[in-house]
Short mmCIF file of C-alpha atoms and ligand atoms in Angstrom, two decimals:
data_model
loop_
_atom_site.label_atom_id
_atom_site.label_comp_id
_atom_site.label_asym_id
_atom_site.label_seq_id
_atom_site.Cartn_x
_atom_site.Cartn_y
_atom_site.Cartn_z
CA MET A 1 -108.81 102.15 31.26
CA SER A 2 -105.23 103.43 30.84
CA THR A 3 -104.14 104.47 27.37
CA VAL A 4 -100.71 103.89 25.89
CA ASP A 5 -98.68 106.95 24.85
CA THR A 6 -98.93 107.16 21.06
CA SER A 7 -97.21 110.54 20.66
CA SER A 8 -93.88 108.89 19.87
CA TRP A 9 -93.07 105.47 18.46
CA THR A 10 -89.32 105.56 19.05
CA ARG A 11 -89.82 103.07 21.91
CA ALA A 12 -90.98 100.58 19.26
CA PHE A 13 -87.86 100.90 17.09
CA SER A 14 -85.86 97.72 16.54
CA GLN A 15 -82.40 97.28 17.98
CA ARG A 16 -81.19 97.14 14.35
CA ALA A 17 -82.59 100.60 13.66
CA LEU A 18 -81.09 102.01 16.85
CA ASN A 19 -77.67 100.52 16.06
CA GLN A 20 -77.63 102.18 12.66
CA GLY A 21 -77.56 105.79 13.83
CA ALA A 22 -78.50 107.34 10.49
CA ALA A 23 -78.03 110.94 11.61
CA GLU A 24 -74.75 111.69 9.82
CA LEU A 25 -75.76 110.38 6.41
CA ALA A 26 -79.14 112.10 6.67
CA THR A 27 -77.31 115.37 7.42
CA ILE A 28 -75.13 115.00 4.32
CA LEU A 29 -78.08 114.19 2.09
CA ALA A 30 -80.15 117.03 3.53
CA GLY A 31 -77.95 119.72 1.93
CA SER A 32 -76.78 123.06 3.30
CA PRO A 33 -78.39 126.38 4.26
CA PRO A 34 -78.58 129.05 1.51
CA GLY A 35 -75.29 130.89 0.95
CA VAL A 36 -73.25 128.02 2.36
CA LEU A 37 -70.86 126.36 -0.09
CA SER A 38 -71.06 122.63 0.52
CA VAL A 39 -68.11 120.33 -0.07
CA SER A 40 -69.81 117.62 1.95
CA GLY A 41 -71.76 115.27 -0.34
CA GLY A 42 -70.48 112.74 -2.86
CA PHE A 43 -72.92 114.12 -5.42
CA PRO A 44 -71.98 113.98 -9.10
CA SER A 45 -72.15 117.26 -10.98
CA PRO A 46 -75.52 117.79 -12.69
CA ALA A 47 -73.47 119.03 -15.68
CA THR A 48 -72.66 115.35 -16.34
CA PHE A 49 -76.32 114.31 -16.58
CA PRO A 50 -77.07 113.51 -20.25
CA THR A 51 -80.59 114.92 -20.25
CA GLU A 52 -81.08 115.26 -24.01
CA VAL A 53 -79.99 111.72 -24.76
CA LEU A 54 -82.14 110.45 -21.91
CA ASP A 55 -85.13 112.34 -23.21
CA GLU A 56 -84.91 110.35 -26.45
CA ILE A 57 -84.14 107.02 -24.81
CA VAL A 58 -87.03 107.23 -22.34
CA ALA A 59 -89.48 108.34 -25.05
CA GLY A 60 -88.32 105.44 -27.23
CA LEU A 61 -88.71 102.90 -24.42
CA LEU A 62 -92.20 104.07 -23.55
CA ARG A 63 -93.18 103.94 -27.20
CA ASP A 64 -91.50 100.69 -28.28
CA ASP A 65 -90.94 98.57 -25.18
CA PRO A 66 -93.48 99.42 -22.44
CA GLY A 67 -94.23 95.74 -21.84
CA VAL A 68 -90.70 95.25 -20.51
CA ALA A 69 -89.70 98.73 -19.33
CA LEU A 70 -92.83 99.29 -17.20
CA GLN A 71 -93.24 95.70 -16.01
CA TYR A 72 -91.79 93.70 -13.09
CA ALA A 73 -88.41 92.17 -13.93
CA PRO A 74 -86.66 89.00 -12.73
CA SER A 75 -84.84 89.61 -9.40
CA GLU A 76 -81.52 88.88 -11.14
CA GLY A 77 -82.23 91.54 -13.77
CA ILE A 78 -83.63 91.66 -17.31
CA PRO A 79 -81.71 89.08 -19.42
CA SER A 80 -80.58 91.55 -22.11
CA VAL A 81 -79.39 93.98 -19.42
CA ARG A 82 -77.40 91.27 -17.63
CA GLU A 83 -75.88 90.33 -20.97
CA TYR A 84 -74.90 93.97 -21.56
CA LEU A 85 -73.36 94.21 -18.08
CA ILE A 86 -71.44 90.95 -18.61
CA GLU A 87 -70.00 92.36 -21.86
CA ARG A 88 -69.16 95.63 -20.13
CA GLN A 89 -67.40 93.79 -17.31
CA GLU A 90 -65.28 91.91 -19.86
CA GLN A 91 -64.49 95.09 -21.77
CA LEU A 92 -63.53 97.19 -18.73
CA GLN A 93 -62.10 94.60 -16.35
CA GLY A 94 -60.74 91.93 -18.65
CA ARG A 95 -62.74 89.01 -17.30
CA ARG A 96 -66.11 87.77 -18.55
CA PRO A 97 -68.41 86.68 -15.73
CA GLU A 98 -70.63 83.64 -16.24
CA LYS A 99 -74.32 84.47 -16.41
CA ASP A 100 -74.94 83.21 -12.85
CA GLU A 101 -72.11 85.38 -11.50
CA LEU A 102 -73.81 88.74 -12.15
CA ILE A 103 -77.07 90.39 -11.08
CA VAL A 104 -78.50 93.85 -11.59
CA THR A 105 -79.05 95.88 -8.41
CA SER A 106 -80.65 99.18 -7.46
CA GLY A 107 -77.22 100.77 -6.93
CA GLY A 108 -74.07 100.17 -4.94
CA MET A 109 -75.57 100.72 -1.51
CA GLU A 110 -78.04 97.93 -2.20
CA CYS A 111 -75.16 95.55 -3.01
CA ILE A 112 -73.76 96.16 0.47
CA THR A 113 -77.16 95.50 2.04
CA LEU A 114 -77.71 92.36 -0.06
CA ALA A 115 -74.27 91.04 0.86
CA GLY A 116 -75.10 91.66 4.51
CA LEU A 117 -78.46 89.91 4.20
CA ALA A 118 -76.86 86.97 2.43
CA LEU A 119 -73.82 86.56 4.69
CA LEU A 120 -74.04 88.24 8.09
CA ASP A 121 -75.55 86.80 11.25
CA PRO A 122 -75.50 89.02 14.35
CA GLY A 123 -71.99 88.90 15.79
CA ASP A 124 -70.24 88.03 12.51
CA ALA A 125 -67.11 90.17 12.23
CA VAL A 126 -66.52 92.57 9.34
CA VAL A 127 -63.25 94.29 8.44
CA VAL A 128 -63.16 97.71 6.78
CA GLU A 129 -60.60 100.30 5.80
CA ALA A 130 -60.29 102.95 8.50
CA PRO A 131 -61.77 105.36 7.53
CA THR A 132 -64.45 104.08 5.15
CA TYR A 133 -67.81 104.88 3.50
CA LEU A 134 -70.34 105.93 6.12
CA GLY A 135 -73.24 104.14 4.41
CA ALA A 136 -71.39 100.82 4.65
CA LEU A 137 -70.61 101.35 8.34
CA MET A 138 -74.28 102.06 9.00
CA ALA A 139 -75.35 98.95 7.09
CA PHE A 140 -72.92 96.72 9.01
CA ALA A 141 -74.09 98.22 12.30
CA GLY A 142 -77.64 97.36 11.28
CA PHE A 143 -76.56 93.73 10.79
CA GLU A 144 -75.13 93.81 14.34
CA ALA A 145 -71.70 93.01 12.91
CA PRO A 146 -68.70 94.01 15.05
CA VAL A 147 -66.57 96.09 12.69
CA THR A 148 -62.77 96.21 12.83
CA GLY A 149 -61.00 99.06 11.06
CA ILE A 150 -57.58 98.40 9.51
CA PRO A 151 -55.48 101.54 9.06
CA MET A 152 -54.65 102.98 5.64
CA ASP A 153 -51.70 104.94 4.33
CA GLU A 154 -51.12 106.70 1.01
CA ASP A 155 -51.15 103.29 -0.73
CA GLY A 156 -54.53 102.24 0.69
CA LEU A 157 -55.33 99.49 3.18
CA GLN A 158 -52.27 98.29 5.11
CA VAL A 159 -52.48 94.65 4.11
CA ASP A 160 -49.62 93.66 6.42
CA VAL A 161 -51.58 94.98 9.41
CA LEU A 162 -54.58 92.92 8.28
CA GLU A 163 -52.34 89.89 7.91
CA ALA A 164 -51.11 90.31 11.50
CA ARG A 165 -54.70 90.65 12.78
CA LEU A 166 -55.74 87.49 10.95
CA ALA A 167 -52.70 85.67 12.34
CA ASP A 168 -53.82 86.86 15.80
CA GLY A 169 -57.15 85.11 15.35
CA LEU A 170 -59.45 87.76 13.85
CA ARG A 171 -62.01 85.82 11.76
CA PRO A 172 -64.08 88.22 9.61
CA LYS A 173 -66.88 86.97 7.38
CA LEU A 174 -66.31 89.89 5.07
CA ILE A 175 -63.64 92.46 4.23
CA TYR A 176 -65.19 95.58 2.71
CA LEU A 177 -63.03 97.98 0.78
CA ILE A 178 -63.07 100.67 -1.90
CA PRO A 179 -59.84 100.15 -3.84
CA GLU A 180 -60.02 103.22 -6.11
CA PHE A 181 -60.23 106.90 -5.09
CA GLN A 182 -61.66 105.74 -1.82
CA ASN A 183 -64.53 107.40 -0.03
CA PRO A 184 -63.55 109.33 2.08
CA THR A 185 -59.76 109.53 1.59
CA GLY A 186 -59.40 109.60 -2.22
CA ARG A 187 -56.63 106.98 -1.95
CA THR A 188 -56.05 104.00 -4.27
CA LEU A 189 -54.82 100.52 -3.31
CA THR A 190 -51.58 99.63 -5.12
CA LEU A 191 -51.29 96.59 -7.39
CA GLU A 192 -48.84 94.85 -5.03
CA ARG A 193 -51.27 95.22 -2.16
CA ARG A 194 -54.18 94.01 -4.31
CA GLN A 195 -52.28 90.83 -5.09
CA ALA A 196 -51.23 90.37 -1.46
CA LEU A 197 -54.80 90.91 -0.26
CA ILE A 198 -56.22 88.31 -2.64
CA GLU A 199 -53.59 85.77 -1.56
CA LEU A 200 -54.27 86.50 2.11
CA CYS A 201 -58.02 86.09 1.70
CA ARG A 202 -57.59 82.84 -0.21
CA ARG A 203 -55.37 81.50 2.56
CA HIS A 204 -57.87 82.42 5.27
CA GLY A 205 -61.04 81.72 3.32
CA VAL A 206 -62.37 85.26 3.75
CA LEU A 207 -64.69 86.92 1.25
CA ILE A 208 -63.89 90.43 -0.02
CA LEU A 209 -66.65 92.92 -0.81
CA GLU A 210 -65.07 95.28 -3.36
CA ASP A 211 -66.90 98.59 -3.86
CA VAL A 212 -65.96 100.11 -7.24
CA ALA A 213 -68.17 103.21 -7.00
CA TYR A 214 -65.43 105.59 -8.24
CA ARG A 215 -63.34 103.14 -10.29
CA GLU A 216 -64.12 104.66 -13.70
CA MET A 217 -63.44 108.21 -12.50
CA SER A 218 -59.63 108.25 -12.73
CA PHE A 219 -58.33 111.59 -13.99
CA ASP A 220 -56.08 109.93 -16.58
CA GLY A 221 -58.53 107.25 -17.72
CA GLY A 222 -56.33 104.41 -16.46
CA ALA A 223 -57.26 101.68 -14.00
CA LEU A 224 -55.47 99.01 -11.99
CA PRO A 225 -56.88 95.47 -12.20
CA SER A 226 -60.02 95.18 -10.07
CA LEU A 227 -59.88 92.85 -7.08
CA TRP A 228 -62.66 90.81 -8.68
CA SER A 229 -60.62 90.30 -11.87
CA LEU A 230 -57.63 89.18 -9.76
CA GLY A 231 -59.62 86.89 -7.46
CA PRO A 232 -63.09 86.04 -8.77
CA ASP A 233 -63.20 83.09 -6.33
CA VAL A 234 -62.93 85.36 -3.24
CA VAL A 235 -64.41 88.70 -4.35
CA VAL A 236 -67.93 90.06 -4.65
CA GLN A 237 -67.87 93.35 -6.54
CA ALA A 238 -70.45 96.06 -5.82
CA GLY A 239 -70.85 98.36 -8.83
CA THR A 240 -72.95 101.45 -9.45
CA PHE A 241 -73.92 103.81 -12.26
CA SER A 242 -74.49 106.62 -9.74
CA LYS A 243 -71.15 108.36 -10.23
CA ILE A 244 -70.63 107.78 -13.97
CA PHE A 245 -74.26 108.29 -14.96
CA CYS A 246 -77.05 109.52 -12.65
CA PRO A 247 -77.75 108.49 -9.04
CA GLY A 248 -81.44 109.23 -9.60
CA VAL A 249 -81.64 106.28 -11.98
CA ARG A 250 -80.58 103.96 -9.08
CA LEU A 251 -78.81 101.19 -10.94
CA GLY A 252 -75.82 98.98 -10.21
CA TRP A 253 -74.53 95.42 -10.38
CA ALA A 254 -73.10 92.71 -8.18
CA VAL A 255 -70.66 90.19 -9.60
CA GLY A 256 -68.95 87.36 -7.73
CA PRO A 257 -69.02 83.65 -6.90
CA ALA A 258 -72.27 82.16 -8.25
CA ASP A 259 -73.49 80.81 -4.89
CA VAL A 260 -73.12 84.19 -3.17
CA ILE A 261 -74.74 86.02 -6.09
CA ALA A 262 -77.71 83.63 -6.06
CA GLN A 263 -78.19 84.25 -2.33
CA MET A 264 -78.02 88.02 -2.89
CA ALA A 265 -80.68 87.69 -5.61
CA ALA A 266 -82.82 85.71 -3.17
CA ALA A 267 -82.39 88.49 -0.58
CA LYS A 268 -83.58 91.01 -3.16
CA GLN A 269 -86.95 89.27 -3.33
CA THR A 270 -87.94 90.63 0.07
CA GLY A 271 -86.56 94.09 -0.70
CA ASP A 272 -87.50 95.85 -3.91
CA GLN A 273 -87.99 92.47 -5.69
CA CYS A 274 -86.20 93.79 -8.77
CA ALA A 275 -84.30 96.88 -9.86
CA SER A 276 -86.50 99.30 -11.82
CA ALA A 277 -87.07 97.78 -15.27
CA LEU A 278 -87.19 101.27 -16.77
CA ALA A 279 -83.83 102.15 -15.21
CA GLN A 280 -82.34 98.87 -16.44
CA ARG A 281 -83.44 99.42 -20.01
CA ILE A 282 -82.30 103.08 -19.91
CA VAL A 283 -78.78 102.08 -18.88
CA GLU A 284 -78.68 99.26 -21.43
CA GLN A 285 -79.73 101.51 -24.31
CA TYR A 286 -77.46 104.34 -23.19
CA GLY A 287 -74.51 101.98 -22.90
CA ARG A 288 -75.09 100.00 -26.08
CA ALA A 289 -75.24 103.27 -28.06
CA GLY A 290 -71.70 104.10 -26.87
CA HIS A 291 -72.65 107.06 -24.68
CA PHE A 292 -70.48 106.02 -21.71
CA GLU A 293 -67.42 106.17 -23.96
CA ARG A 294 -68.39 109.75 -24.88
CA GLN A 295 -69.58 111.04 -21.49
CA VAL A 296 -67.18 109.42 -19.00
CA PRO A 297 -64.02 111.12 -20.37
CA GLN A 298 -65.81 114.50 -20.18
CA SER A 299 -66.87 113.81 -16.59
CA ARG A 300 -63.34 112.77 -15.66
CA ALA A 301 -61.95 116.02 -17.07
CA LEU A 302 -64.57 118.02 -15.15
CA TYR A 303 -63.70 116.33 -11.84
CA GLU A 304 -60.00 116.73 -12.46
CA ARG A 305 -60.56 120.47 -12.94
CA GLY A 306 -62.49 120.47 -9.65
CA TRP A 307 -59.59 118.78 -7.86
CA ARG A 308 -57.04 121.19 -9.38
CA ALA A 309 -59.13 124.13 -8.12
CA VAL A 310 -59.20 122.62 -4.63
CA GLU A 311 -55.52 121.71 -4.73
CA GLY A 312 -54.52 125.22 -5.78
CA ALA A 313 -56.64 126.79 -3.03
CA LEU A 314 -55.29 124.37 -0.39
CA HIS A 315 -51.72 125.35 -1.26
CA GLU A 316 -52.59 129.03 -1.32
CA HIS A 317 -54.72 129.32 1.81
CA MET A 318 -54.24 126.49 4.30
CA PRO A 319 -52.24 127.33 7.42
CA PRO A 320 -49.14 125.26 8.25
CA GLY A 321 -49.84 121.89 9.82
CA VAL A 322 -52.79 121.01 7.56
CA ALA A 323 -52.17 117.98 5.30
CA TRP A 324 -54.30 116.47 2.53
CA SER A 325 -54.44 113.39 0.34
CA GLU A 326 -53.68 113.74 -3.38
CA PRO A 327 -56.32 111.78 -5.29
CA SER A 328 -55.72 110.67 -8.87
CA GLY A 329 -59.47 110.36 -9.46
CA GLY A 330 -62.85 110.26 -7.76
CA PHE A 331 -64.61 112.97 -5.78
CA PHE A 332 -62.70 113.47 -2.50
CA THR A 333 -59.65 114.68 -0.67
CA TRP A 334 -59.06 114.02 3.02
CA LEU A 335 -57.69 116.73 5.27
CA THR A 336 -55.74 116.25 8.48
CA LEU A 337 -55.75 119.23 10.83
CA PRO A 338 -53.04 120.21 13.31
CA ASP A 339 -53.11 118.30 16.60
CA GLY A 340 -55.72 119.44 19.05
CA LEU A 341 -58.22 120.69 16.46
CA ASP A 342 -61.56 118.87 16.26
CA ALA A 343 -63.35 119.02 12.90
CA SER A 344 -66.78 118.46 14.52
CA GLU A 345 -66.26 121.36 16.91
CA LEU A 346 -65.18 123.62 14.03
CA ARG A 347 -68.30 122.89 12.00
CA PRO A 348 -70.62 125.58 13.50
CA ALA A 349 -67.92 128.21 12.82
CA ALA A 350 -67.48 126.85 9.30
CA LEU A 351 -71.21 127.08 8.59
CA GLU A 352 -71.12 130.63 9.94
CA ALA A 353 -68.26 131.36 7.51
CA GLY A 354 -70.30 129.83 4.67
CA VAL A 355 -68.73 126.40 4.11
CA ASN A 356 -69.98 122.90 4.92
CA TYR A 357 -67.94 119.66 5.08
CA VAL A 358 -68.18 116.26 6.74
CA PRO A 359 -66.08 115.81 9.90
CA GLY A 360 -63.88 112.69 9.97
CA ARG A 361 -65.07 110.78 13.02
CA PRO A 362 -68.24 109.17 11.56
CA PHE A 363 -66.12 107.51 8.84
CA TYR A 364 -64.31 105.39 11.43
CA PRO A 365 -65.73 102.31 13.16
CA GLY A 366 -63.85 103.40 16.32
CA ASP A 367 -63.29 106.76 17.93
CA GLU A 368 -60.55 108.12 15.64
CA GLY A 369 -60.70 110.89 13.07
CA ALA A 370 -61.40 113.93 15.28
CA ALA A 371 -58.75 116.02 13.49
CA GLU A 372 -59.76 114.88 10.00
CA LEU A 373 -62.41 115.94 7.49
CA ARG A 374 -63.60 115.18 3.97
CA VAL A 375 -63.73 117.70 1.15
CA SER A 376 -65.60 116.80 -2.02
CA PHE A 377 -64.80 118.49 -5.35
CA SER A 378 -67.48 116.87 -7.51
CA TYR A 379 -70.39 119.25 -7.22
CA LEU A 380 -69.42 122.93 -7.03
CA SER A 381 -67.90 125.01 -9.83
CA GLU A 382 -64.15 125.66 -9.82
CA ASP A 383 -64.66 129.22 -8.52
CA GLU A 384 -66.97 128.00 -5.77
CA LEU A 385 -64.51 125.28 -4.79
CA GLY A 386 -61.68 127.80 -4.50
CA GLU A 387 -63.87 130.06 -2.36
CA ALA A 388 -65.05 127.13 -0.19
CA VAL A 389 -61.47 126.09 0.56
CA LYS A 390 -60.51 129.70 1.32
CA ARG A 391 -63.39 129.97 3.81
CA LEU A 392 -62.44 126.65 5.39
CA ALA A 393 -58.80 127.73 5.68
CA GLY A 394 -59.91 130.93 7.42
CA VAL A 395 -61.86 128.94 10.02
CA ILE A 396 -58.97 126.54 10.65
CA ALA A 397 -56.47 129.42 10.92
C1 PLP B 1 -68.13 104.10 -1.80
C2 PLP B 1 -69.57 104.21 -2.12
N1 PLP B 1 -70.29 103.10 -2.30
C3 PLP B 1 -71.60 103.16 -2.60
C4 PLP B 1 -72.26 104.36 -2.69
C5 PLP B 1 -73.74 104.35 -2.96
O1 PLP B 1 -73.97 104.39 -4.28
P1 PLP B 1 -75.41 104.15 -4.91
O2 PLP B 1 -75.94 105.48 -5.27
O3 PLP B 1 -75.12 103.31 -6.08
O4 PLP B 1 -76.25 103.41 -3.91
C6 PLP B 1 -71.56 105.55 -2.51
C7 PLP B 1 -72.26 106.85 -2.61
O5 PLP B 1 -71.82 107.86 -2.19
C8 PLP B 1 -70.18 105.46 -2.21
O6 PLP B 1 -69.46 106.57 -2.00
#
């Protein structure tokens, strides 16, 4: 009797899994060798984690509310937590969602997956900013969605280019974008373009998936109107507490048209069923006690200091021909190298010199981005950031 080779199961992997190509994101999340300064991940600084407050909140929940905090929760979220998030949405974005317009999720990445599960059949087109968040590109690839990238400039997505593509017959199910301090470019979509985009999507009946992961991390505390507040009829907003609180708590929200939100909640039932009840109650208690209002301004100031350290070192050390974006918030700046240089090919030399970054190409749905790379300023100290940029400049020079 012949036996089947059981030494490797890759032959059994689904087409979906093969399409996804998770290698780049896994590399970022895996960290860097000792001695290497990493400006690669979008990790918040551990200095922003409110451990003492959390110690008290968690102890209190386990003592006073274990029947809720340690139990299954409704897929849409615990009612008091949804109520808190509805109030927060009104306070920060000037529009109060109806109860059936908001659900609690296990973070921002899950919102993207739930939107895909709710909306995308294989072959359904998706539009993204080029470049965009790698995790979203991987998710859309997993849904077998052909992805079209629309170019950006300093003012964000070029809405007129999108308009021309739609006029030419492009029919996306979904337009995914990150309007504030975008990952990976650090750029922000202007108000004029926000209004034009909403109008365009209304005219063509296209749904926008707005990812607000970095929205509250502006250096000056200000914020433009969210796309969802401008067009609640055509926008699903994916929100997360990962960047303003702690990614380990894994909590976020989705808000949008009630029928889409209900379908996303239904999709959640075959995933994790519900976001962690403990995490939900932690965020609710933390928020209701006013801790976001205390912590977020401190975090913003920390990240602004990180950016200023990077900015100073870029000006001091980068050779001529290197350009960078000038973020007014968030975690990232985007570097463009002189023609002919390839950021992927430079990476081994950079690691040798003791600095790690993410090359630009994986952030594009197409084959662009060879001469671009992302630098994050959220995790290292100011001195380390300065040194990392100096090392990077040496490799490029
Ligand atoms: C733009 C963007 N969206 C979503 C996420 C994922 O966030 P979460 O931890 O909430 O899943 C990230 C994380 O880096 C991100 O940069």
